[in-house]
């Protein structure tokens, strides 16, 4: 009798619980005003976008909390698009365009009102454990998913200006030396690394953009787990980025938020790989900021400067830096 009573009570209360959960997702102007992000700087007449990486975990860890703050940031900044630094699906990428992970890790998690803007994505090493072409082909299925090739470029006009921002999206896995021998990364070996480097050089050399930003998965410098283990990627890419005066390089791979600036180097190195799980970091000689916290990075660009702000899953600006235009 007692068991039946408990079952009846459960059946009666469950719909109310579900209704409460559904209602908690409702957002209007009042919700955003009540959940304003602490210490966020909103620059007028700037182009705003977000950078997030290492997120595809079916809502586990802090993926949902980060998604919520991404929506909040998009509202307050009136941001126009989102960049992904890779590892879009853990642990082994996707199998096909119909893989349910596209729904459970992407569509259903980033379903808040202001996240239905263009996403521009690169491939991470975990994506290479699955069907890479499926992620490229999903571009034809989704209105917001943009990955037309393994590497590509886009150009954006700055607000109230004739100046432009060049965004170059690269595939860094071919430049990680150990992937050339590990069986789980056999798909990496189909990529012609030198062809991509030639394309990158030509793209940057021919650009007249005011700002040049390159986005890849693997960092060239890290204050985290892979400190001292980024040499092969750095050797391939850093000379090109320095030669053509790239302003910033955004990566993921490390599950944290970082800003690294190397003495006598021009490129600012940012890591935004804290889209779900996190792990420890340790300050190094080149570390400007490093924190093992889930979160996302926002970027605001105008002809005079670029403002980078890192926001935790709890909705606090935990770091910001302003980079002046070099020309």
PDB file of C-alpha atoms in Angstrom:
ATOM      1  CA  UNK A   1       0.000   0.000   0.000  1.00  0.00           C
ATOM      2  CA  UNK A   2       2.777   2.386   0.913  1.00  0.00           C
ATOM      3  CA  UNK A   3       4.576   1.694  -2.364  1.00  0.00           C
ATOM      4  CA  UNK A   4       1.404   2.437  -4.345  1.00  0.00           C
ATOM      5  CA  UNK A   5       0.914   5.690  -2.460  1.00  0.00           C
ATOM      6  CA  UNK A   6       4.486   6.789  -3.221  1.00  0.00           C
ATOM      7  CA  UNK A   7       4.029   5.906  -6.907  1.00  0.00           C
ATOM      8  CA  UNK A   8       0.782   7.923  -7.099  1.00  0.00           C
ATOM      9  CA  UNK A   9       2.411  10.930  -5.469  1.00  0.00           C
ATOM     10  CA  UNK A  10       5.344  10.695  -7.888  1.00  0.00           C
ATOM     11  CA  UNK A  11       3.029  10.629 -10.884  1.00  0.00           C
ATOM     12  CA  UNK A  12       1.112  13.627  -9.605  1.00  0.00           C
ATOM     13  CA  UNK A  13       4.156  15.763  -8.872  1.00  0.00           C
ATOM     14  CA  UNK A  14       6.329  14.919 -11.889  1.00  0.00           C
ATOM     15  CA  UNK A  15       4.423  17.128 -14.395  1.00  0.00           C
ATOM     16  CA  UNK A  16       4.771  20.083 -12.023  1.00  0.00           C
ATOM     17  CA  UNK A  17       8.512  19.550 -11.796  1.00  0.00           C
ATOM     18  CA  UNK A  18       8.847  19.374 -15.568  1.00  0.00           C
ATOM     19  CA  UNK A  19       6.745  22.498 -15.953  1.00  0.00           C
ATOM     20  CA  UNK A  20       8.977  24.353 -13.509  1.00  0.00           C
ATOM     21  CA  UNK A  21      12.083  23.259 -15.400  1.00  0.00           C
ATOM     22  CA  UNK A  22      10.610  24.332 -18.738  1.00  0.00           C
ATOM     23  CA  UNK A  23       9.537  27.679 -17.308  1.00  0.00           C
ATOM     24  CA  UNK A  24      13.057  28.323 -16.011  1.00  0.00           C
ATOM     25  CA  UNK A  25      14.267  28.446 -19.629  1.00  0.00           C
ATOM     26  CA  UNK A  26      11.928  31.336 -20.442  1.00  0.00           C
ATOM     27  CA  UNK A  27      13.791  34.594 -20.981  1.00  0.00           C
ATOM     28  CA  UNK A  28      12.594  38.093 -21.666  1.00  0.00           C
ATOM     29  CA  UNK A  29      14.042  41.585 -21.142  1.00  0.00           C
ATOM     30  CA  UNK A  30      13.438  41.346 -17.410  1.00  0.00           C
ATOM     31  CA  UNK A  31      15.445  38.115 -17.124  1.00  0.00           C
ATOM     32  CA  UNK A  32      18.495  39.694 -18.787  1.00  0.00           C
ATOM     33  CA  UNK A  33      18.230  42.814 -16.663  1.00  0.00           C
ATOM     34  CA  UNK A  34      18.137  40.694 -13.501  1.00  0.00           C
ATOM     35  CA  UNK A  35      21.113  38.591 -14.668  1.00  0.00           C
ATOM     36  CA  UNK A  36      23.434  41.320 -15.899  1.00  0.00           C
ATOM     37  CA  UNK A  37      27.054  40.182 -16.226  1.00  0.00           C
ATOM     38  CA  UNK A  38      29.264  41.690 -13.538  1.00  0.00           C
ATOM     39  CA  UNK A  39      31.785  44.287 -14.765  1.00  0.00           C
ATOM     40  CA  UNK A  40      31.084  43.679 -18.454  1.00  0.00           C
ATOM     41  CA  UNK A  41      32.330  46.485 -20.716  1.00  0.00           C
ATOM     42  CA  UNK A  42      30.101  47.165 -23.718  1.00  0.00           C
ATOM     43  CA  UNK A  43      31.939  49.162 -26.364  1.00  0.00           C
ATOM     44  CA  UNK A  44      29.764  51.179 -28.731  1.00  0.00           C
ATOM     45  CA  UNK A  45      30.408  51.101 -32.467  1.00  0.00           C
ATOM     46  CA  UNK A  46      32.280  47.801 -32.252  1.00  0.00           C
ATOM     47  CA  UNK A  47      31.917  44.396 -33.846  1.00  0.00           C
ATOM     48  CA  UNK A  48      31.232  41.827 -31.108  1.00  0.00           C
ATOM     49  CA  UNK A  49      31.562  38.040 -31.149  1.00  0.00           C
ATOM     50  CA  UNK A  50      32.209  35.100 -28.801  1.00  0.00           C
ATOM     51  CA  UNK A  51      34.866  32.383 -28.787  1.00  0.00           C
ATOM     52  CA  UNK A  52      34.226  29.004 -27.139  1.00  0.00           C
ATOM     53  CA  UNK A  53      35.920  25.635 -27.423  1.00  0.00           C
ATOM     54  CA  UNK A  54      36.035  22.020 -26.244  1.00  0.00           C
ATOM     55  CA  UNK A  55      32.327  21.995 -25.560  1.00  0.00           C
ATOM     56  CA  UNK A  56      30.626  18.970 -27.150  1.00  0.00           C
ATOM     57  CA  UNK A  57      29.735  16.814 -24.155  1.00  0.00           C
ATOM     58  CA  UNK A  58      25.954  16.281 -24.410  1.00  0.00           C
ATOM     59  CA  UNK A  59      25.343  18.911 -21.740  1.00  0.00           C
ATOM     60  CA  UNK A  60      27.626  17.280 -19.161  1.00  0.00           C
ATOM     61  CA  UNK A  61      30.054  19.059 -16.846  1.00  0.00           C
ATOM     62  CA  UNK A  62      29.361  22.816 -17.183  1.00  0.00           C
ATOM     63  CA  UNK A  63      28.362  22.942 -20.842  1.00  0.00           C
ATOM     64  CA  UNK A  64      24.820  24.096 -20.083  1.00  0.00           C
ATOM     65  CA  UNK A  65      25.978  26.786 -17.656  1.00  0.00           C
ATOM     66  CA  UNK A  66      28.433  28.148 -20.226  1.00  0.00           C
ATOM     67  CA  UNK A  67      25.721  28.096 -22.895  1.00  0.00           C
ATOM     68  CA  UNK A  68      23.497  30.152 -20.608  1.00  0.00           C
ATOM     69  CA  UNK A  69      26.156  32.828 -20.142  1.00  0.00           C
ATOM     70  CA  UNK A  70      26.900  32.824 -23.860  1.00  0.00           C
ATOM     71  CA  UNK A  71      23.282  33.756 -24.474  1.00  0.00           C
ATOM     72  CA  UNK A  72      23.533  36.439 -21.791  1.00  0.00           C
ATOM     73  CA  UNK A  73      26.675  37.866 -23.389  1.00  0.00           C
ATOM     74  CA  UNK A  74      25.156  37.832 -26.862  1.00  0.00           C
ATOM     75  CA  UNK A  75      22.247  39.877 -25.504  1.00  0.00           C
ATOM     76  CA  UNK A  76      24.319  42.501 -23.689  1.00  0.00           C
ATOM     77  CA  UNK A  77      26.905  42.913 -26.442  1.00  0.00           C
ATOM     78  CA  UNK A  78      24.452  42.566 -29.314  1.00  0.00           C
ATOM     79  CA  UNK A  79      27.059  40.174 -30.689  1.00  0.00           C
ATOM     80  CA  UNK A  80      26.870  38.972 -34.263  1.00  0.00           C
ATOM     81  CA  UNK A  81      28.436  35.508 -34.334  1.00  0.00           C
ATOM     82  CA  UNK A  82      30.245  32.766 -32.408  1.00  0.00           C
ATOM     83  CA  UNK A  83      33.585  31.065 -33.096  1.00  0.00           C
ATOM     84  CA  UNK A  84      34.386  27.520 -31.998  1.00  0.00           C
ATOM     85  CA  UNK A  85      37.999  26.488 -31.407  1.00  0.00           C
ATOM     86  CA  UNK A  86      37.243  22.790 -31.953  1.00  0.00           C
ATOM     87  CA  UNK A  87      36.614  19.514 -30.170  1.00  0.00           C
ATOM     88  CA  UNK A  88      32.998  20.027 -31.085  1.00  0.00           C
ATOM     89  CA  UNK A  89      32.058  16.438 -30.160  1.00  0.00           C
ATOM     90  CA  UNK A  90      33.573  14.191 -27.476  1.00  0.00           C
ATOM     91  CA  UNK A  91      34.972  11.633 -27.374  1.00  0.00           C
ATOM     92  CA  UNK A  92      35.054  10.469 -30.995  1.00  0.00           C
ATOM     93  CA  UNK A  93      33.463  13.103 -33.180  1.00  0.00           C
ATOM     94  CA  UNK A  94      30.313  12.217 -35.115  1.00  0.00           C
ATOM     95  CA  UNK A  95      29.486   9.307 -37.384  1.00  0.00           C
ATOM     96  CA  UNK A  96      27.345  11.097 -39.969  1.00  0.00           C
ATOM     97  CA  UNK A  97      25.219  14.181 -40.577  1.00  0.00           C
ATOM     98  CA  UNK A  98      22.358  12.275 -38.927  1.00  0.00           C
ATOM     99  CA  UNK A  99      24.383  11.519 -35.785  1.00  0.00           C
ATOM    100  CA  UNK A 100      22.239  12.364 -32.718  1.00  0.00           C
ATOM    101  CA  UNK A 101      25.211  14.210 -31.195  1.00  0.00           C
ATOM    102  CA  UNK A 102      24.402  17.157 -33.462  1.00  0.00           C
ATOM    103  CA  UNK A 103      21.154  17.423 -31.509  1.00  0.00           C
ATOM    104  CA  UNK A 104      22.247  16.404 -28.007  1.00  0.00           C
ATOM    105  CA  UNK A 105      25.547  18.319 -27.943  1.00  0.00           C
ATOM    106  CA  UNK A 106      24.759  21.323 -30.144  1.00  0.00           C
ATOM    107  CA  UNK A 107      21.185  22.094 -31.168  1.00  0.00           C
ATOM    108  CA  UNK A 108      19.541  21.259 -27.832  1.00  0.00           C
ATOM    109  CA  UNK A 109      22.234  22.840 -25.642  1.00  0.00           C
ATOM    110  CA  UNK A 110      22.679  26.127 -27.511  1.00  0.00           C
ATOM    111  CA  UNK A 111      18.959  26.708 -27.782  1.00  0.00           C
ATOM    112  CA  UNK A 112      18.722  30.013 -25.925  1.00  0.00           C
ATOM    113  CA  UNK A 113      17.250  32.910 -27.913  1.00  0.00           C
ATOM    114  CA  UNK A 114      20.446  34.821 -28.753  1.00  0.00           C
ATOM    115  CA  UNK A 115      22.539  31.826 -29.782  1.00  0.00           C
ATOM    116  CA  UNK A 116      20.768  31.497 -33.133  1.00  0.00           C
ATOM    117  CA  UNK A 117      23.446  33.504 -34.894  1.00  0.00           C
ATOM    118  CA  UNK A 118      26.153  32.179 -37.244  1.00  0.00           C
ATOM    119  CA  UNK A 119      28.676  29.763 -35.727  1.00  0.00           C
ATOM    120  CA  UNK A 120      32.053  29.424 -37.449  1.00  0.00           C
ATOM    121  CA  UNK A 121      33.895  26.278 -36.405  1.00  0.00           C
ATOM    122  CA  UNK A 122      37.222  24.479 -36.729  1.00  0.00           C
ATOM    123  CA  UNK A 123      38.117  20.842 -36.173  1.00  0.00           C
ATOM    124  CA  UNK A 124      39.751  19.535 -33.004  1.00  0.00           C
ATOM    125  CA  UNK A 125      41.624  16.299 -32.449  1.00  0.00           C
ATOM    126  CA  UNK A 126      38.529  14.578 -30.991  1.00  0.00           C
ATOM    127  CA  UNK A 127      36.602  15.541 -34.115  1.00  0.00           C
ATOM    128  CA  UNK A 128      39.204  13.671 -36.149  1.00  0.00           C
ATOM    129  CA  UNK A 129      38.349  10.441 -34.343  1.00  0.00           C
ATOM    130  CA  UNK A 130      35.026  10.495 -36.192  1.00  0.00           C
ATOM    131  CA  UNK A 131      33.676  11.541 -39.575  1.00  0.00           C
ATOM    132  CA  UNK A 132      35.225  14.921 -40.365  1.00  0.00           C
ATOM    133  CA  UNK A 133      33.310  15.276 -43.630  1.00  0.00           C
ATOM    134  CA  UNK A 134      30.014  14.996 -41.717  1.00  0.00           C
ATOM    135  CA  UNK A 135      30.840  18.176 -39.788  1.00  0.00           C
ATOM    136  CA  UNK A 136      31.648  19.949 -43.039  1.00  0.00           C
ATOM    137  CA  UNK A 137      28.440  18.671 -44.654  1.00  0.00           C
ATOM    138  CA  UNK A 138      26.321  19.784 -41.693  1.00  0.00           C
ATOM    139  CA  UNK A 139      26.913  23.296 -43.025  1.00  0.00           C
ATOM    140  CA  UNK A 140      24.306  22.458 -45.680  1.00  0.00           C
ATOM    141  CA  UNK A 141      21.816  21.244 -43.056  1.00  0.00           C
ATOM    142  CA  UNK A 142      22.002  23.941 -40.379  1.00  0.00           C
ATOM    143  CA  UNK A 143      21.318  27.649 -40.786  1.00  0.00           C
ATOM    144  CA  UNK A 144      23.898  28.544 -38.135  1.00  0.00           C
ATOM    145  CA  UNK A 145      26.633  25.860 -38.435  1.00  0.00           C
ATOM    146  CA  UNK A 146      29.407  27.078 -40.755  1.00  0.00           C
ATOM    147  CA  UNK A 147      32.348  24.831 -41.610  1.00  0.00           C
ATOM    148  CA  UNK A 148      32.632  24.936 -45.404  1.00  0.00           C
ATOM    149  CA  UNK A 149      36.028  23.198 -45.427  1.00  0.00           C
ATOM    150  CA  UNK A 150      38.796  22.026 -43.113  1.00  0.00           C
ATOM    151  CA  UNK A 151      40.272  25.510 -43.394  1.00  0.00           C
ATOM    152  CA  UNK A 152      38.707  28.693 -44.733  1.00  0.00           C
ATOM    153  CA  UNK A 153      38.429  32.455 -44.247  1.00  0.00           C
ATOM    154  CA  UNK A 154      35.761  35.100 -43.810  1.00  0.00           C
ATOM    155  CA  UNK A 155      35.923  38.887 -43.695  1.00  0.00           C
ATOM    156  CA  UNK A 156      33.727  41.165 -41.608  1.00  0.00           C
ATOM    157  CA  UNK A 157      33.104  44.881 -41.936  1.00  0.00           C
ATOM    158  CA  UNK A 158      33.731  46.915 -38.806  1.00  0.00           C
ATOM    159  CA  UNK A 159      30.957  49.116 -37.448  1.00  0.00           C
ATOM    160  CA  UNK A 160      30.740  52.603 -39.033  1.00  0.00           C
ATOM    161  CA  UNK A 161      34.044  52.086 -40.816  1.00  0.00           C
ATOM    162  CA  UNK A 162      35.578  51.033 -44.103  1.00  0.00           C
ATOM    163  CA  UNK A 163      37.999  48.834 -42.174  1.00  0.00           C
ATOM    164  CA  UNK A 164      37.609  45.080 -42.038  1.00  0.00           C
ATOM    165  CA  UNK A 165      38.421  42.095 -39.844  1.00  0.00           C
ATOM    166  CA  UNK A 166      39.942  39.005 -41.447  1.00  0.00           C
ATOM    167  CA  UNK A 167      39.162  35.730 -39.662  1.00  0.00           C
ATOM    168  CA  UNK A 168      41.210  32.745 -40.794  1.00  0.00           C
ATOM    169  CA  UNK A 169      40.117  29.286 -39.629  1.00  0.00           C
ATOM    170  CA  UNK A 170      42.778  26.584 -39.789  1.00  0.00           C
ATOM    171  CA  UNK A 171      43.053  22.854 -39.204  1.00  0.00           C
ATOM    172  CA  UNK A 172      45.924  22.409 -36.731  1.00  0.00           C
ATOM    173  CA  UNK A 173      45.832  18.624 -36.251  1.00  0.00           C
ATOM    174  CA  UNK A 174      48.195  17.920 -39.182  1.00  0.00           C
ATOM    175  CA  UNK A 175      50.871  19.971 -37.391  1.00  0.00           C
ATOM    176  CA  UNK A 176      50.750  17.922 -34.178  1.00  0.00           C
ATOM    177  CA  UNK A 177      53.657  15.557 -34.785  1.00  0.00           C
ATOM    178  CA  UNK A 178      52.417  12.621 -32.691  1.00  0.00           C
ATOM    179  CA  UNK A 179      49.161  12.380 -34.684  1.00  0.00           C
ATOM    180  CA  UNK A 180      51.190  11.150 -37.649  1.00  0.00           C
ATOM    181  CA  UNK A 181      51.866   7.869 -35.855  1.00  0.00           C
ATOM    182  CA  UNK A 182      48.914   7.334 -33.482  1.00  0.00           C
ATOM    183  CA  UNK A 183      46.309   4.979 -34.950  1.00  0.00           C
ATOM    184  CA  UNK A 184      43.325   6.860 -33.517  1.00  0.00           C
ATOM    185  CA  UNK A 185      44.309   9.879 -35.606  1.00  0.00           C
ATOM    186  CA  UNK A 186      44.732   8.070 -38.894  1.00  0.00           C
ATOM    187  CA  UNK A 187      42.264  10.467 -40.539  1.00  0.00           C
ATOM    188  CA  UNK A 188      44.637  13.365 -39.899  1.00  0.00           C
ATOM    189  CA  UNK A 189      47.113  11.925 -42.374  1.00  0.00           C
ATOM    190  CA  UNK A 190      44.806  12.605 -45.308  1.00  0.00           C
ATOM    191  CA  UNK A 191      45.387  16.321 -44.829  1.00  0.00           C
ATOM    192  CA  UNK A 192      48.163  18.005 -46.842  1.00  0.00           C
ATOM    193  CA  UNK A 193      49.777  20.203 -44.203  1.00  0.00           C
ATOM    194  CA  UNK A 194      52.120  22.033 -46.561  1.00  0.00           C
ATOM    195  CA  UNK A 195      49.269  22.914 -48.901  1.00  0.00           C
ATOM    196  CA  UNK A 196      47.425  24.453 -45.985  1.00  0.00           C
ATOM    197  CA  UNK A 197      50.493  26.426 -44.878  1.00  0.00           C
ATOM    198  CA  UNK A 198      50.904  27.807 -48.401  1.00  0.00           C
ATOM    199  CA  UNK A 199      47.227  28.797 -48.415  1.00  0.00           C
ATOM    200  CA  UNK A 200      47.588  30.458 -45.006  1.00  0.00           C
ATOM    201  CA  UNK A 201      50.619  32.454 -46.132  1.00  0.00           C
ATOM    202  CA  UNK A 202      48.906  33.607 -49.326  1.00  0.00           C
ATOM    203  CA  UNK A 203      45.705  34.512 -47.496  1.00  0.00           C
ATOM    204  CA  UNK A 204      47.483  36.651 -44.920  1.00  0.00           C
ATOM    205  CA  UNK A 205      49.868  38.227 -47.435  1.00  0.00           C
ATOM    206  CA  UNK A 206      47.076  39.339 -49.749  1.00  0.00           C
ATOM    207  CA  UNK A 207      44.827  40.709 -47.003  1.00  0.00           C
ATOM    208  CA  UNK A 208      44.397  44.439 -46.495  1.00  0.00           C
ATOM    209  CA  UNK A 209      42.256  43.995 -43.389  1.00  0.00           C
ATOM    210  CA  UNK A 210      42.786  46.283 -40.411  1.00  0.00           C
ATOM    211  CA  UNK A 211      42.705  43.294 -38.053  1.00  0.00           C
ATOM    212  CA  UNK A 212      43.875  39.734 -38.677  1.00  0.00           C
ATOM    213  CA  UNK A 213      42.833  36.913 -36.358  1.00  0.00           C
ATOM    214  CA  UNK A 214      43.616  33.227 -36.817  1.00  0.00           C
ATOM    215  CA  UNK A 215      41.549  30.494 -35.142  1.00  0.00           C
ATOM    216  CA  UNK A 216      42.764  26.923 -34.626  1.00  0.00           C
ATOM    217  CA  UNK A 217      42.426  24.120 -32.115  1.00  0.00           C
ATOM    218  CA  UNK A 218      45.953  23.535 -30.842  1.00  0.00           C
ATOM    219  CA  UNK A 219      47.756  26.295 -28.931  1.00  0.00           C
ATOM    220  CA  UNK A 220      51.303  27.368 -29.673  1.00  0.00           C
ATOM    221  CA  UNK A 221      51.898  28.295 -26.034  1.00  0.00           C
ATOM    222  CA  UNK A 222      50.096  26.989 -22.978  1.00  0.00           C
ATOM    223  CA  UNK A 223      50.096  27.543 -19.241  1.00  0.00           C
ATOM    224  CA  UNK A 224      48.127  24.325 -18.794  1.00  0.00           C
ATOM    225  CA  UNK A 225      48.519  20.584 -19.186  1.00  0.00           C
ATOM    226  CA  UNK A 226      50.422  20.858 -22.464  1.00  0.00           C
ATOM    227  CA  UNK A 227      53.044  23.349 -21.318  1.00  0.00           C
ATOM    228  CA  UNK A 228      56.235  22.509 -23.183  1.00  0.00           C
ATOM    229  CA  UNK A 229      54.437  20.159 -25.576  1.00  0.00           C
ATOM    230  CA  UNK A 230      53.307  22.556 -28.294  1.00  0.00           C
ATOM    231  CA  UNK A 231      56.556  22.742 -30.245  1.00  0.00           C
ATOM    232  CA  UNK A 232      55.523  21.100 -33.516  1.00  0.00           C
ATOM    233  CA  UNK A 233      52.411  23.249 -33.912  1.00  0.00           C
ATOM    234  CA  UNK A 234      54.346  26.390 -33.000  1.00  0.00           C
ATOM    235  CA  UNK A 235      57.155  25.609 -35.437  1.00  0.00           C
ATOM    236  CA  UNK A 236      54.709  25.255 -38.314  1.00  0.00           C
ATOM    237  CA  UNK A 237      52.489  28.248 -37.622  1.00  0.00           C
ATOM    238  CA  UNK A 238      54.210  30.946 -35.577  1.00  0.00           C
ATOM    239  CA  UNK A 239      56.658  32.156 -38.260  1.00  0.00           C
ATOM    240  CA  UNK A 240      53.766  32.755 -40.665  1.00  0.00           C
ATOM    241  CA  UNK A 241      51.605  34.572 -38.128  1.00  0.00           C
ATOM    242  CA  UNK A 242      54.486  36.773 -37.019  1.00  0.00           C
ATOM    243  CA  UNK A 243      55.605  37.529 -40.573  1.00  0.00           C
ATOM    244  CA  UNK A 244      52.181  38.735 -41.676  1.00  0.00           C
ATOM    245  CA  UNK A 245      51.433  40.679 -38.484  1.00  0.00           C
ATOM    246  CA  UNK A 246      48.504  38.665 -37.215  1.00  0.00           C
ATOM    247  CA  UNK A 247      47.041  40.403 -34.169  1.00  0.00           C
ATOM    248  CA  UNK A 248      45.767  37.378 -32.265  1.00  0.00           C
ATOM    249  CA  UNK A 249      45.586  33.616 -32.364  1.00  0.00           C
ATOM    250  CA  UNK A 250      42.662  31.884 -30.627  1.00  0.00           C
ATOM    251  CA  UNK A 251      42.923  28.196 -29.721  1.00  0.00           C
ATOM    252  CA  UNK A 252      41.308  25.570 -27.521  1.00  0.00           C
ATOM    253  CA  UNK A 253      42.576  22.067 -26.661  1.00  0.00           C
ATOM    254  CA  UNK A 254      43.421  23.160 -23.114  1.00  0.00           C
ATOM    255  CA  UNK A 255      40.285  23.140 -20.951  1.00  0.00           C
ATOM    256  CA  UNK A 256      40.657  26.573 -19.429  1.00  0.00           C
ATOM    257  CA  UNK A 257      40.904  30.270 -20.259  1.00  0.00           C
ATOM    258  CA  UNK A 258      44.311  31.790 -21.007  1.00  0.00           C
ATOM    259  CA  UNK A 259      46.087  34.834 -22.417  1.00  0.00           C
ATOM    260  CA  UNK A 260      49.752  34.293 -23.217  1.00  0.00           C
ATOM    261  CA  UNK A 261      52.084  36.981 -24.528  1.00  0.00           C
ATOM    262  CA  UNK A 262      55.632  36.120 -25.480  1.00  0.00           C
ATOM    263  CA  UNK A 263      58.477  38.628 -25.145  1.00  0.00           C
ATOM    264  CA  UNK A 264      59.655  40.039 -28.499  1.00  0.00           C
ATOM    265  CA  UNK A 265      56.621  38.522 -30.262  1.00  0.00           C
ATOM    266  CA  UNK A 266      53.696  40.446 -31.724  1.00  0.00           C
ATOM    267  CA  UNK A 267      50.893  37.875 -31.756  1.00  0.00           C
ATOM    268  CA  UNK A 268      48.636  37.646 -28.695  1.00  0.00           C
ATOM    269  CA  UNK A 269      47.808  34.016 -27.868  1.00  0.00           C
ATOM    270  CA  UNK A 270      44.404  33.296 -26.341  1.00  0.00           C
ATOM    271  CA  UNK A 271      42.963  29.955 -25.273  1.00  0.00           C
ATOM    272  CA  UNK A 272      39.212  29.598 -24.937  1.00  0.00           C
ATOM    273  CA  UNK A 273      38.697  25.877 -24.340  1.00  0.00           C
ATOM    274  CA  UNK A 274      36.531  25.970 -21.239  1.00  0.00           C
ATOM    275  CA  UNK A 275      33.169  25.252 -22.840  1.00  0.00           C
ATOM    276  CA  UNK A 276      32.396  22.309 -20.576  1.00  0.00           C
ATOM    277  CA  UNK A 277      35.081  20.509 -18.524  1.00  0.00           C
ATOM    278  CA  UNK A 278      38.125  22.187 -16.968  1.00  0.00           C
ATOM    279  CA  UNK A 279      41.550  21.202 -15.660  1.00  0.00           C
ATOM    280  CA  UNK A 280      44.422  22.864 -13.800  1.00  0.00           C
ATOM    281  CA  UNK A 281      46.705  25.614 -15.074  1.00  0.00           C
ATOM    282  CA  UNK A 282      49.932  27.075 -13.703  1.00  0.00           C
ATOM    283  CA  UNK A 283      51.418  30.542 -14.362  1.00  0.00           C
ATOM    284  CA  UNK A 284      54.466  30.578 -16.635  1.00  0.00           C
ATOM    285  CA  UNK A 285      56.860  33.310 -17.710  1.00  0.00           C
ATOM    286  CA  UNK A 286      54.612  34.271 -20.638  1.00  0.00           C
ATOM    287  CA  UNK A 287      51.282  33.998 -18.776  1.00  0.00           C
ATOM    288  CA  UNK A 288      49.155  37.130 -18.704  1.00  0.00           C
ATOM    289  CA  UNK A 289      46.147  35.237 -17.383  1.00  0.00           C
ATOM    290  CA  UNK A 290      45.230  31.597 -16.838  1.00  0.00           C
ATOM    291  CA  UNK A 291      42.347  30.137 -14.880  1.00  0.00           C
ATOM    292  CA  UNK A 292      40.823  26.682 -14.666  1.00  0.00           C
ATOM    293  CA  UNK A 293      37.215  27.735 -14.817  1.00  0.00           C
ATOM    294  CA  UNK A 294      34.413  27.013 -17.260  1.00  0.00           C
ATOM    295  CA  UNK A 295      33.596  30.009 -19.396  1.00  0.00           C
ATOM    296  CA  UNK A 296      33.694  31.827 -22.700  1.00  0.00           C
ATOM    297  CA  UNK A 297      35.606  34.686 -24.317  1.00  0.00           C
ATOM    298  CA  UNK A 298      34.079  37.769 -25.898  1.00  0.00           C
ATOM    299  CA  UNK A 299      35.826  39.995 -28.432  1.00  0.00           C
ATOM    300  CA  UNK A 300      34.900  43.558 -29.350  1.00  0.00           C
ATOM    301  CA  UNK A 301      36.727  45.186 -32.272  1.00  0.00           C
ATOM    302  CA  UNK A 302      36.736  48.676 -33.745  1.00  0.00           C
ATOM    303  CA  UNK A 303      39.353  50.534 -35.831  1.00  0.00           C
ATOM    304  CA  UNK A 304      41.224  51.682 -32.710  1.00  0.00           C
ATOM    305  CA  UNK A 305      41.404  48.611 -30.460  1.00  0.00           C
ATOM    306  CA  UNK A 306      40.327  45.058 -29.685  1.00  0.00           C
ATOM    307  CA  UNK A 307      38.810  44.341 -26.273  1.00  0.00           C
ATOM    308  CA  UNK A 308      38.963  40.741 -25.038  1.00  0.00           C
ATOM    309  CA  UNK A 309      36.881  39.751 -21.998  1.00  0.00           C
ATOM    310  CA  UNK A 310      36.720  36.319 -20.389  1.00  0.00           C
ATOM    311  CA  UNK A 311      33.491  35.456 -18.617  1.00  0.00           C
ATOM    312  CA  UNK A 312      32.944  32.579 -16.199  1.00  0.00           C
ATOM    313  CA  UNK A 313      29.989  30.182 -16.246  1.00  0.00           C
ATOM    314  CA  UNK A 314      28.755  32.085 -13.183  1.00  0.00           C
ATOM    315  CA  UNK A 315      28.468  35.324 -15.162  1.00  0.00           C
ATOM    316  CA  UNK A 316      31.512  37.283 -13.958  1.00  0.00           C
ATOM    317  CA  UNK A 317      34.148  38.999 -16.081  1.00  0.00           C
ATOM    318  CA  UNK A 318      37.299  37.398 -14.711  1.00  0.00           C
ATOM    319  CA  UNK A 319      39.786  38.943 -17.143  1.00  0.00           C
ATOM    320  CA  UNK A 320      39.967  41.672 -19.761  1.00  0.00           C
ATOM    321  CA  UNK A 321      42.654  43.190 -21.942  1.00  0.00           C
ATOM    322  CA  UNK A 322      42.712  45.894 -24.582  1.00  0.00           C
ATOM    323  CA  UNK A 323      44.956  45.600 -27.637  1.00  0.00           C
ATOM    324  CA  UNK A 324      45.592  48.703 -29.701  1.00  0.00           C
ATOM    325  CA  UNK A 325      45.562  48.571 -33.477  1.00  0.00           C
ATOM    326  CA  UNK A 326      49.071  48.296 -34.894  1.00  0.00           C
ATOM    327  CA  UNK A 327      48.410  50.189 -38.087  1.00  0.00           C
TER     328      UNK A 327
END
